XYZ file of C-alpha atoms in Angstrom:
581
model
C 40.537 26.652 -27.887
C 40.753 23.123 -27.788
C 38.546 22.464 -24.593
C 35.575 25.080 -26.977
C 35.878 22.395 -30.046
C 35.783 19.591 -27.800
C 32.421 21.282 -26.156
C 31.191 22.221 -29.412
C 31.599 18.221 -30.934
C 29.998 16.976 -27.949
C 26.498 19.668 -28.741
C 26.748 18.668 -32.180
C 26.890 15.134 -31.005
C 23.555 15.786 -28.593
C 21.406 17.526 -31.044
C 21.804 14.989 -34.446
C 20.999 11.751 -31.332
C 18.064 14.149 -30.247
C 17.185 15.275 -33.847
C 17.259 11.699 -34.689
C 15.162 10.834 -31.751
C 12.454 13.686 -32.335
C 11.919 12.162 -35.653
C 11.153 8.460 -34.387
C 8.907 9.778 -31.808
C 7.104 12.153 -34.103
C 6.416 8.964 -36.769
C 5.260 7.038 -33.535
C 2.587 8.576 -32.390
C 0.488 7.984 -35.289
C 0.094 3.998 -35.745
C -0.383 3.079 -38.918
C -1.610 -0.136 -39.853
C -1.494 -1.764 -42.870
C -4.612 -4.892 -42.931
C -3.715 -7.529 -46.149
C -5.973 -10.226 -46.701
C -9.702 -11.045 -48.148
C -13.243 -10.863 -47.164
C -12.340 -12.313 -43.578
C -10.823 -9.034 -43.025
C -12.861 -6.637 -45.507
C -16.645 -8.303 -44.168
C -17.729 -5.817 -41.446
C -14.854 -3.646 -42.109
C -12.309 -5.031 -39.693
C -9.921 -2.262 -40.207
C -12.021 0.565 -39.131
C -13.697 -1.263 -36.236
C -9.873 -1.377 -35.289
C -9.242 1.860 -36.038
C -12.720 3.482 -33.995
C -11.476 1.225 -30.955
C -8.412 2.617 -30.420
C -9.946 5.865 -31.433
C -12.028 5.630 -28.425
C -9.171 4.887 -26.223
C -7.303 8.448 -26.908
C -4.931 6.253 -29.402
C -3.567 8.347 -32.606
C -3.825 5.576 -35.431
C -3.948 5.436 -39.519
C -5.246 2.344 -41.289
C -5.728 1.186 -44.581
C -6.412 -2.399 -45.832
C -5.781 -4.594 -49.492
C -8.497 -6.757 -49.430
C -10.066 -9.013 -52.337
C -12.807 -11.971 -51.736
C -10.951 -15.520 -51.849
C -7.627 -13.881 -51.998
C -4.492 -16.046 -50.924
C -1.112 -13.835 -49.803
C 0.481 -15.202 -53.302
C -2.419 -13.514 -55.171
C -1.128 -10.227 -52.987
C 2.210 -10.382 -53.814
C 1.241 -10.498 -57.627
C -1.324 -7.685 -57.347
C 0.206 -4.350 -57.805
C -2.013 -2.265 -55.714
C -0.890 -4.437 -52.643
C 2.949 -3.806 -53.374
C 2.072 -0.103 -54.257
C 0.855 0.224 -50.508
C 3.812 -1.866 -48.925
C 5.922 0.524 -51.439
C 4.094 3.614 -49.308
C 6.736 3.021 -46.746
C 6.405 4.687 -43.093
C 3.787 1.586 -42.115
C 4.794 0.671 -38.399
C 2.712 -2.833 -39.180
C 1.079 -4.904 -41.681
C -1.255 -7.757 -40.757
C -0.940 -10.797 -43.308
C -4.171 -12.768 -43.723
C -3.938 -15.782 -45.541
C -7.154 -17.858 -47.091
C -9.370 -19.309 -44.323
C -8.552 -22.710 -45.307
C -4.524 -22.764 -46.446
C -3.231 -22.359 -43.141
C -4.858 -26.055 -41.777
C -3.571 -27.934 -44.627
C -0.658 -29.724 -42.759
C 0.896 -31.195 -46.088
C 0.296 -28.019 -48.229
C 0.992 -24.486 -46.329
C 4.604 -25.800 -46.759
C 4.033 -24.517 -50.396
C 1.053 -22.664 -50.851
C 1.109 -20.535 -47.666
C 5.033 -19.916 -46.208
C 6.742 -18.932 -49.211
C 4.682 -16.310 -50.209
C 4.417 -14.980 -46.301
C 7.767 -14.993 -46.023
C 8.500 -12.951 -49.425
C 5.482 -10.320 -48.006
C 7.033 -9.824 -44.867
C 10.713 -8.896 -46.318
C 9.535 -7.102 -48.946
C 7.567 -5.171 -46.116
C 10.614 -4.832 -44.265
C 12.788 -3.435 -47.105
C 10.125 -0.758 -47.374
C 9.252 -0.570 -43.842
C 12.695 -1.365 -42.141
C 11.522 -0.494 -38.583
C 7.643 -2.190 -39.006
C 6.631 -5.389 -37.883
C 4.602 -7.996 -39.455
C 1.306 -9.236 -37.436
C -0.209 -12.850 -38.777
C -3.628 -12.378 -38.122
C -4.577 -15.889 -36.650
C -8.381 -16.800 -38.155
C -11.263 -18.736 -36.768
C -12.014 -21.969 -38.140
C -15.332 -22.491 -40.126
C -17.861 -23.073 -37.802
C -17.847 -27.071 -37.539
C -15.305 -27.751 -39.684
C -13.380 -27.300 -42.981
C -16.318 -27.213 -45.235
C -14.128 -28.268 -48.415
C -13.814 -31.589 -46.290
C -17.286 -31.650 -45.237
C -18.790 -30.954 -48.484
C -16.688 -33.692 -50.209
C -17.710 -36.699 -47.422
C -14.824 -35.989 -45.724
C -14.813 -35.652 -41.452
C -13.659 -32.525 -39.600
C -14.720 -30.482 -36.967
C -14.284 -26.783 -35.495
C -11.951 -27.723 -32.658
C -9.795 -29.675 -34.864
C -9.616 -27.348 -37.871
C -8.891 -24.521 -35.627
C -5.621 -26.073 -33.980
C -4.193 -26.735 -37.196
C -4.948 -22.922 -38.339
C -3.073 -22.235 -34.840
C -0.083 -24.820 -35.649
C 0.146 -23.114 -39.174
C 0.089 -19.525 -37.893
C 2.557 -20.230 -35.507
C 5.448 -22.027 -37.581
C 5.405 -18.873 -39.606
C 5.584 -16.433 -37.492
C 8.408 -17.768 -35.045
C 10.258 -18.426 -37.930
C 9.916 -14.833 -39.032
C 9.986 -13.536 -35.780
C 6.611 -11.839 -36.095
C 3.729 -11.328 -33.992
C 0.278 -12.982 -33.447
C -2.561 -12.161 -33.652
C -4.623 -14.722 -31.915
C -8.550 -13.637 -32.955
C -8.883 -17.578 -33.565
C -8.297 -18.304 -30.584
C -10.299 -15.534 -29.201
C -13.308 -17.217 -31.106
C -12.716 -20.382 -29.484
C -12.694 -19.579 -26.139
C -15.995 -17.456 -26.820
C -17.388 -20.558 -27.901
C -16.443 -22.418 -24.942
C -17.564 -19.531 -22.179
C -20.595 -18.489 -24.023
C -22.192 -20.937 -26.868
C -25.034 -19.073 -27.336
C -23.228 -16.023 -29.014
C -23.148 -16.185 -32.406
C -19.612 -15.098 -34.171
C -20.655 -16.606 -37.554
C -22.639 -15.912 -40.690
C -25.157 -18.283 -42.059
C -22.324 -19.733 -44.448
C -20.060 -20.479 -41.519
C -17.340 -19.001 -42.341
C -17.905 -14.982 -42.199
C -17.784 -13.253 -39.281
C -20.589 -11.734 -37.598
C -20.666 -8.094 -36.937
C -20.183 -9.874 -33.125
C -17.129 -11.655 -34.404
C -15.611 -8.869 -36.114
C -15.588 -6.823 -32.971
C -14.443 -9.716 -31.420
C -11.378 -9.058 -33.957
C -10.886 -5.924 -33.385
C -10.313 -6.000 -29.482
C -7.606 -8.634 -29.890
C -6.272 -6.672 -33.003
C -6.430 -3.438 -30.260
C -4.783 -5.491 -27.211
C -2.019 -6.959 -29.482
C -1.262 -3.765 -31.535
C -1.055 -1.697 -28.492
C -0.032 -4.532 -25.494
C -3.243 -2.746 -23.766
C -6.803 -4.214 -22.436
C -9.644 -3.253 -24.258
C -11.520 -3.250 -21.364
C -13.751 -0.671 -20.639
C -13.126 0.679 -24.211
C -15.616 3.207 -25.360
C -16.087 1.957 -28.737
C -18.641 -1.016 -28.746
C -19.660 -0.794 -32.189
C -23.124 -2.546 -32.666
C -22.500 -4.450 -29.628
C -25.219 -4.237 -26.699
C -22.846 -2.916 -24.122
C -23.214 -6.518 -21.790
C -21.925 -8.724 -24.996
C -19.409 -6.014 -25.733
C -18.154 -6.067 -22.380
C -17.720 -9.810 -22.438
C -15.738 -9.711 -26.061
C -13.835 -7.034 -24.597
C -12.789 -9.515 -21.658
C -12.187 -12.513 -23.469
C -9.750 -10.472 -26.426
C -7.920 -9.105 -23.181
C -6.988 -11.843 -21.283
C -6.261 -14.238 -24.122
C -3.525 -11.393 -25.965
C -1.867 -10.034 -22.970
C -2.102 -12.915 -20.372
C 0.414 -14.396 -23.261
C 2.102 -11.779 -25.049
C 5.734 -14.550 -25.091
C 3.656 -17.094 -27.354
C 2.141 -14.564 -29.166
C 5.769 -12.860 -29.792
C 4.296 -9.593 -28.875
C 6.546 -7.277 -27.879
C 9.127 -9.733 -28.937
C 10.420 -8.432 -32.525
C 14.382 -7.759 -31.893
C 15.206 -7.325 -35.805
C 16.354 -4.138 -35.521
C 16.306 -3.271 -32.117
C 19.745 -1.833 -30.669
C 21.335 -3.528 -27.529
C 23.433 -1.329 -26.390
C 26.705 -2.722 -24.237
C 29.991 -2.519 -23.826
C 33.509 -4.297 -22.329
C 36.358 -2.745 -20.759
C 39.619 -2.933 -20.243
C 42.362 -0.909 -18.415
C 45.795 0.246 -18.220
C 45.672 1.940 -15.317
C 44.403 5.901 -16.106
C 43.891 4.884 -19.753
C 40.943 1.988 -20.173
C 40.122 0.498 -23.241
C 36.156 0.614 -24.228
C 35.241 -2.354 -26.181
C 31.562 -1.749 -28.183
C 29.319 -5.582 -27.728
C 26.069 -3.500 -29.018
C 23.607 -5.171 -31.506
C 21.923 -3.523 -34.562
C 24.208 0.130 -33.884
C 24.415 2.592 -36.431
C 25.689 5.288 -34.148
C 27.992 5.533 -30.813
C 27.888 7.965 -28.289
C 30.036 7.821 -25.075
C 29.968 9.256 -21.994
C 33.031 8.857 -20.208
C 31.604 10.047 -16.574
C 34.758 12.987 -16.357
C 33.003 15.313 -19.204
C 34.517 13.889 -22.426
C 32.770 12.225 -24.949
C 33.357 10.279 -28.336
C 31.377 8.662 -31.550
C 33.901 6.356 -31.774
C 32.896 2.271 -31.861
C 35.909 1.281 -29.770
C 37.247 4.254 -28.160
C 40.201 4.288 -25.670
C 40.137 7.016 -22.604
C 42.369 8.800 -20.785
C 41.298 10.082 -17.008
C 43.341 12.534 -16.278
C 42.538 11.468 -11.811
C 41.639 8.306 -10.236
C 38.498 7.542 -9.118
C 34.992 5.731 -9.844
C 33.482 6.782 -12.941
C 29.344 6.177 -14.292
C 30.070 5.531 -18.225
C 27.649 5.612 -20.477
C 27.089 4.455 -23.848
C 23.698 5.333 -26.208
C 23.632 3.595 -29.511
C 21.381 4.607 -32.273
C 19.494 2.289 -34.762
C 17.393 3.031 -37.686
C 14.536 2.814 -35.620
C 15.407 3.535 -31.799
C 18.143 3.915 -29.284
C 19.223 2.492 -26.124
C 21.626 3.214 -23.690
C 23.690 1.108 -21.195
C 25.687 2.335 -17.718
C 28.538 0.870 -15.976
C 30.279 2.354 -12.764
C 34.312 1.825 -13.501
C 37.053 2.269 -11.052
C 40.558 4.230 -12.281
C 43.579 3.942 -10.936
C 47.129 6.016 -10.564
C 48.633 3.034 -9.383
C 48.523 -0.889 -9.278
C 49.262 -0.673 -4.961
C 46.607 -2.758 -3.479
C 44.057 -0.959 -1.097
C 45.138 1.019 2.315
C 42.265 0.130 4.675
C 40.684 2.589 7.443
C 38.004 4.140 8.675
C 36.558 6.399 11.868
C 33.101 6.522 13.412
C 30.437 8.309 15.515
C 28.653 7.015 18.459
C 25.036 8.320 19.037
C 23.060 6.017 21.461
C 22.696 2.930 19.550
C 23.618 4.309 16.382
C 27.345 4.086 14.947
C 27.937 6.246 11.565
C 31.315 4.988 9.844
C 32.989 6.550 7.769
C 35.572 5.094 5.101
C 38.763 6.853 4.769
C 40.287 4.266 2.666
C 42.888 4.509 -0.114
C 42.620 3.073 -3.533
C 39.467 1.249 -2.626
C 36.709 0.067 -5.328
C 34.285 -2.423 -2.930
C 33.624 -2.497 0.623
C 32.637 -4.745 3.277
C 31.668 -4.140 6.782
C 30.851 -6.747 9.624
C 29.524 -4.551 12.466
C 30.343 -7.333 15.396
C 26.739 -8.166 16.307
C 25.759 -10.670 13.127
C 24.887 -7.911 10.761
C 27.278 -7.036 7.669
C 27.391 -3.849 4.994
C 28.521 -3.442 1.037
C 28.203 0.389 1.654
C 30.691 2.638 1.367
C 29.594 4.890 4.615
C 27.246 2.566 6.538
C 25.057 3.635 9.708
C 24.411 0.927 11.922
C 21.980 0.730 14.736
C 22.752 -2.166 17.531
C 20.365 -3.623 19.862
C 21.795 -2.888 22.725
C 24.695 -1.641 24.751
C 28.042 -3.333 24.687
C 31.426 -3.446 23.088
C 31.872 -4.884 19.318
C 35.181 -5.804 17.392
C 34.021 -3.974 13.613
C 35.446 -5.509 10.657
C 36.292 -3.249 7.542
C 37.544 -4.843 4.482
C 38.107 -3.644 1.202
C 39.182 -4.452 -2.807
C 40.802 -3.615 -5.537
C 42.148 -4.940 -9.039
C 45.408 -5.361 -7.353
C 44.412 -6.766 -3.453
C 42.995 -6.372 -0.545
C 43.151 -4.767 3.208
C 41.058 -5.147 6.157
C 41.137 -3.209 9.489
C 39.531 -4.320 13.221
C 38.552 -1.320 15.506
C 36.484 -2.088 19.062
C 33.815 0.265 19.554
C 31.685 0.789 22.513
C 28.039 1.679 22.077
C 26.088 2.560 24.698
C 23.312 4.841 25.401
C 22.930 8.351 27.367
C 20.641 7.789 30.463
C 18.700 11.121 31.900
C 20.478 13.041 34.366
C 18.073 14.959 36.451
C 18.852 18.137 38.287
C 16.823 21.386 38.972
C 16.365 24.860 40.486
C 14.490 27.213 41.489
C 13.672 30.620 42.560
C 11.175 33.182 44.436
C 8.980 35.435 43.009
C 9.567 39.176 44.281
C 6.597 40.204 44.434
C 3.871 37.229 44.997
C 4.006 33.635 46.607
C 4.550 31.853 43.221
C 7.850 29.775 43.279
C 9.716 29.334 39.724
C 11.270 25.353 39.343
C 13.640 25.386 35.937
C 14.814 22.449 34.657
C 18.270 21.896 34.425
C 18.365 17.802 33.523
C 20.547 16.375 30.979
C 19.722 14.000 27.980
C 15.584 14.337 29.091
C 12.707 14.215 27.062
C 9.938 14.507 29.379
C 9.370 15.353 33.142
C 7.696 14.321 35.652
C 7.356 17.178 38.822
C 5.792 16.152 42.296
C 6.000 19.270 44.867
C 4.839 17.205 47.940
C 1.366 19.314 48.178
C -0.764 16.643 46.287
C -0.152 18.681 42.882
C 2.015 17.140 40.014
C 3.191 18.618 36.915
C 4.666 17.655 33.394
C 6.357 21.022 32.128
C 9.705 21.358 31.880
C 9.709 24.499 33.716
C 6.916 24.661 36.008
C 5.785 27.554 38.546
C 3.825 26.228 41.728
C 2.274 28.331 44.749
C 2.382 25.882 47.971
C -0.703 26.164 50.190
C 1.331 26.799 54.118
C 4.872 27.361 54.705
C 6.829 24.442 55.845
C 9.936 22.268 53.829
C 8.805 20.125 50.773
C 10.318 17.841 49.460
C 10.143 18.475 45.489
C 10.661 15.748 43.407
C 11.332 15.810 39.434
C 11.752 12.812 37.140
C 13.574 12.888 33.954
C 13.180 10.356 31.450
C 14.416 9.435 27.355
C 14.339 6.002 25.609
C 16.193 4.897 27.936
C 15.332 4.966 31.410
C 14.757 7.568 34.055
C 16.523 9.614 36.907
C 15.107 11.308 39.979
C 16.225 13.772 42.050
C 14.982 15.363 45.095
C 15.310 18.552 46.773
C 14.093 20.512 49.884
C 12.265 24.041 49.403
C 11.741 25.732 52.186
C 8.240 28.080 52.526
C 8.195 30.288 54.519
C 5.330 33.279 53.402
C 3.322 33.356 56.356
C 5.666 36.594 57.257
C 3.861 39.026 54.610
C 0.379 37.794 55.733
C 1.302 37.201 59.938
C 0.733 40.988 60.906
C -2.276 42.767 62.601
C -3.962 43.062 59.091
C -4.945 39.695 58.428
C -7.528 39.629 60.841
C -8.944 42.237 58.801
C -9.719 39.989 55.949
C -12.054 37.130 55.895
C -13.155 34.237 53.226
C -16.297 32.529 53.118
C -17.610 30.174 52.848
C -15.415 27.079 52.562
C -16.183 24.417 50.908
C -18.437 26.742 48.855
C -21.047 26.054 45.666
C -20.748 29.462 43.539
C -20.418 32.494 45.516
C -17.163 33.610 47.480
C -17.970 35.879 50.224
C -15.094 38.761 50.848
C -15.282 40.512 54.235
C -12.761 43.049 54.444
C -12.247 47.323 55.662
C -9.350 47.357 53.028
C -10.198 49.981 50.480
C -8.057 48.628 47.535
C -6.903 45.134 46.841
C -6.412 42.949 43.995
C -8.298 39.757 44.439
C -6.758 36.237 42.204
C -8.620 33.465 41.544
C -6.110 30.375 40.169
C -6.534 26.732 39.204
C -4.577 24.330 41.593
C -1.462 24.683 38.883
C -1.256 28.017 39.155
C -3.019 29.460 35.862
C -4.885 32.825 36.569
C -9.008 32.367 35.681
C -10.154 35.617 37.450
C -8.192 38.634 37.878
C -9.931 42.126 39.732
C -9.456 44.873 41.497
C -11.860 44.934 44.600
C -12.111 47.101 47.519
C -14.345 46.223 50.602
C -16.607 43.602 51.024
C -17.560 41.908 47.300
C -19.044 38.746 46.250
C -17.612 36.820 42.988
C -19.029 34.655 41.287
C -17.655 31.302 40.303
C -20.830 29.505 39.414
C -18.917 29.408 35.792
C -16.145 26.706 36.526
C -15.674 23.311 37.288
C -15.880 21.265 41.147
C -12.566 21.150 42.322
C -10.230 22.734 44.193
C -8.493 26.052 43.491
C -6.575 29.289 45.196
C -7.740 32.455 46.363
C -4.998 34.979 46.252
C -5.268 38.713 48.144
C -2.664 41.374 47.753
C -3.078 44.629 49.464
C -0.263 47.527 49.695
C 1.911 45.297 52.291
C 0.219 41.861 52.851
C -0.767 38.775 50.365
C -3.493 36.216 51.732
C -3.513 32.946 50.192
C -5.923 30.267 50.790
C -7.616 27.055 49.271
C -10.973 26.683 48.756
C -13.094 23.495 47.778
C -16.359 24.318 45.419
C -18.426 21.362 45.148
């Protein structure tokens, strides 16, 4: 009963994590984006040319925008249809847009740009608790803050634009939020390619070229993907689109760490954990960040929810514990590989091995071990538990085993010998019953290929050959085994001695002709049955008949070369080489 509960708590556990998990991956595949700001985000419609980018590139997304001409983020955080969307909850981001010309004013954002940024983004947060706030970083006026130009004043683009950068940034790594750098993106268009125009005739609205120009980098840094090669050019001519999509690209993700993208850690969970034992019963201390919810793994097939839960292993041994923690918005889970103990003896070291050529396989048949350390005798070493070592070459080594625990240590020196198995060549062979043909079979020991020589002029490389010798007389047959290794010969005598089936007052009865021949063998013979062979020099059959008399064959059909004429009447066999040319 007890071992049915404890199954049954560790299901329920499973399924609420999963449930839980379901639900944040379910709200994440829809992004929805919330755009705050004025006409430099409403002119051109910034938030749809967003949203039909990542349209394009099979992205699910939702966006809506709060947008007024001239608006600063204080006038949003007094206007009621701005809080009312914040209040809308579910938003996984809201881009903050502040007046084109707030953010450069060194001695003023201080007060007319942080404070209210700051009380946007945690009132987004309280709504939005797992969202992130994006600063969208804008483009300087065209040559310069034109409230400074119009008064006498001196500015220019590249100036202006750094100090929109500077201001951006001090808000945003104190917030921990992310950039969007579209300002930047203008500036490097204007460096690589001057003659594109990104500005309206006032200088200060974007072009329907710098609004798409917006909406890559808004794309890139929303997603941490290249909008190159999007589908979704907008307006564009597909060359200038190509080169906006380019320059977004490489200036968001060639520096997503100074853009804090990907960065946000507010209520991400760390999961971690300590430990501690007492020999079968350890002591799990939690170290997690931003956990809501515990769930252990204790490797044996227990679990708990606890935060600091203490374990009892019921056998020694090395364990894989894992713990997932659960946030409001995600989880994460951390592994560690612990070793239990019955005992606090220090480690009994040993271990055995098997030899095969140059390999050694050893095998660690160690007590109360947790880490391992092999030095194999030739200059090479091992962590493993069961190592396999190949040497160079043959010779005797002095192995090394050593291993830990908590409590000590052992080591243990064994010599082994390595060396390898060298062929052993060996044969026989036997006599066919009925024809010439003589049957080799190989009989060698640790071979992988053979080499036959049967003292006639013809060779072989099968491991069991057949051979028909041309005369009788004693050959001396030679076979050669060989491995990795090396090779072994070994030579024997076989004696031939067929000329006693053909030697009788028959023979004279059967002639060949011509030899050397072109195509036609010639057959002159009273017998009035016999089977007539025609065979390659190693022994494979090409023509096979039954003649009787005098007959011509023809071999026009086959290669130059030399090959054997076989004859077998009722009580003789003829056997002869013949040379076509």
């Amino acid at each position: 009963m007890k071992s049915t509960l404890a199954n049954l708590k560790i299901i329920i556990i499973a399924f609420t994590l999963f449930s839980q998990l379901i639900t944040i991956n379910s709200n994440a595949q829809t992004t929805r984006v919330l755009f705050i700001g004025n006409s430099l985000t409403g002119v051109n419609n910034l938030p749809n040319q967003f949203r039909q980018l990542a349209l394009s590139a099979g992205k699910q997304v939702f966006v809506e925008d709060a947008t007024a001409g001239g608006a600063t983020l204080q006038n949003h955080l007094n206007n009621t249809n701005t809080i009312s969307k914040i209040q809308q909850g579910n938003w996984d981001y809201v881009v903050l847009q502040e007046q084109s010309q707030l953010p450069s004013w060194v001695n003023d954002r201080s007060t007319m740009f942080y404070p209210y940024a700051k009380s946007l983004d945690s009132l987004f947060k309280l709504y939005n608790p797992c969202g992130e706030t994006v600063f969208f970083l804008t483009y300087a006026h065209r040559n310069g803050d034109l409230g400074i130009l119009q008064n006498g004043g001196t500015d220019s683009y590249w100036a202006m634009q750094q100090r929109i950068r500077d201001g951006y940034m001090e808000i945003a790594d104190s917030l921990n939020a992310v950039v969007c750098p579209v300002g930047w993106a203008f500036r490097e268009c204007r460096i690589q390619y001057p003659t594109i125009e990104l500005y309206q005739p006032d200088f200060n609205h974007p072009t329907d070229t710098g609004t798409y120009l917006a909406a890559c980098a808004f794309y890139s840094t929303i997603f941490q993907d290249s909008a190159i090669g999007q589908p979704y050019i907008g307006s564009m001519p597909l060359a200038k689109a190509a080169i906006l999509q380019n320059i977004a690209t490489h200036i968001v993700m060639d520096s997503l760490v100074l853009w804090n993208i990907g960065q946000n850690t507010n209520n991400t969970p760390i999961s971690y954990f300590n430990y501690f034992d007492t020999l079968l019963t350890v002591h799990f201390v939690d170290s997690s960040t931003n956990a809501l919810s515990y769930l252990w793994d204790f490797g044996d097939g227990d679990t708990s929810s606890q935060t600091n839960p203490i374990h009892t292993y019921s056998t020694p041994g090395n364990y894989t514990v894992r713990l997932i923690i659960q946030s409001s918005c995600s989880s994460d889970t951390f592994l560690a590989n612990i070793s239990v103990y019955a005992n606090n003896s220090p480690p009994n070291c040993d271990f055995s091995y098997t030899i095969n050529n140059l390999s050694a396989s050893y095998i660690d048949s160690s007590q109360n071990a947790n880490t391992y350390f092999w030095d194999f005798g030739d200059g090479d070493t091992s962590n493993l538990i069961n190592p396999i070592h190949n040497y160079l070459t043959s010779g005797i080594y002095l192995v090394k085993h050593r291993v830990n625990n908590n409590f000590g240590s052992d080591s243990i020196i064994k010599q082994i010998s390595i060396y390898v198995q060298m062929p052993i060549a060996n044969f026989n062979y036997s006599f066919s019953a009925s024809s010439t043909t003589v049957f080799f079979n190989d009989s060698s020991q640790y071979t992988t290929s053979h080499f036959w020589d049967f003292d006639d002029g013809d060779t072989s490389t099968q491991a069991n050959p057949s051979h028909i010798f041309p005369h009788d007389g004693t050959f001396d047959v030679k076979l050669v085994a060989s491995n990795n290794w090396g090779t072994d010969t070994i030579v024997k005598q076989v004696d031939i001695q067929f000329s006693s089936i053909e030697k009788n007052n028959k023979q004279s009865l059967i002639t060949i002709y011509p030899n050397p021949l072109h195509n036609i063998v010639n057959i002159a013979t009273n017998f009035n049955k016999y089977r007539f062979e025609l065979r390659t020099i190693d022994n494979k059959i090409l023509i096979e008949t039954n003649e009787s008399k005098n007959t011509i064959i023809d071999i026009s059909g086959y290669p130059k070369g030399m090959y054997i004429i076989v004859i077998e009447t009722e009580d003789e066999v003829l056997i002869k080489k013949i040379m076509k040319y």
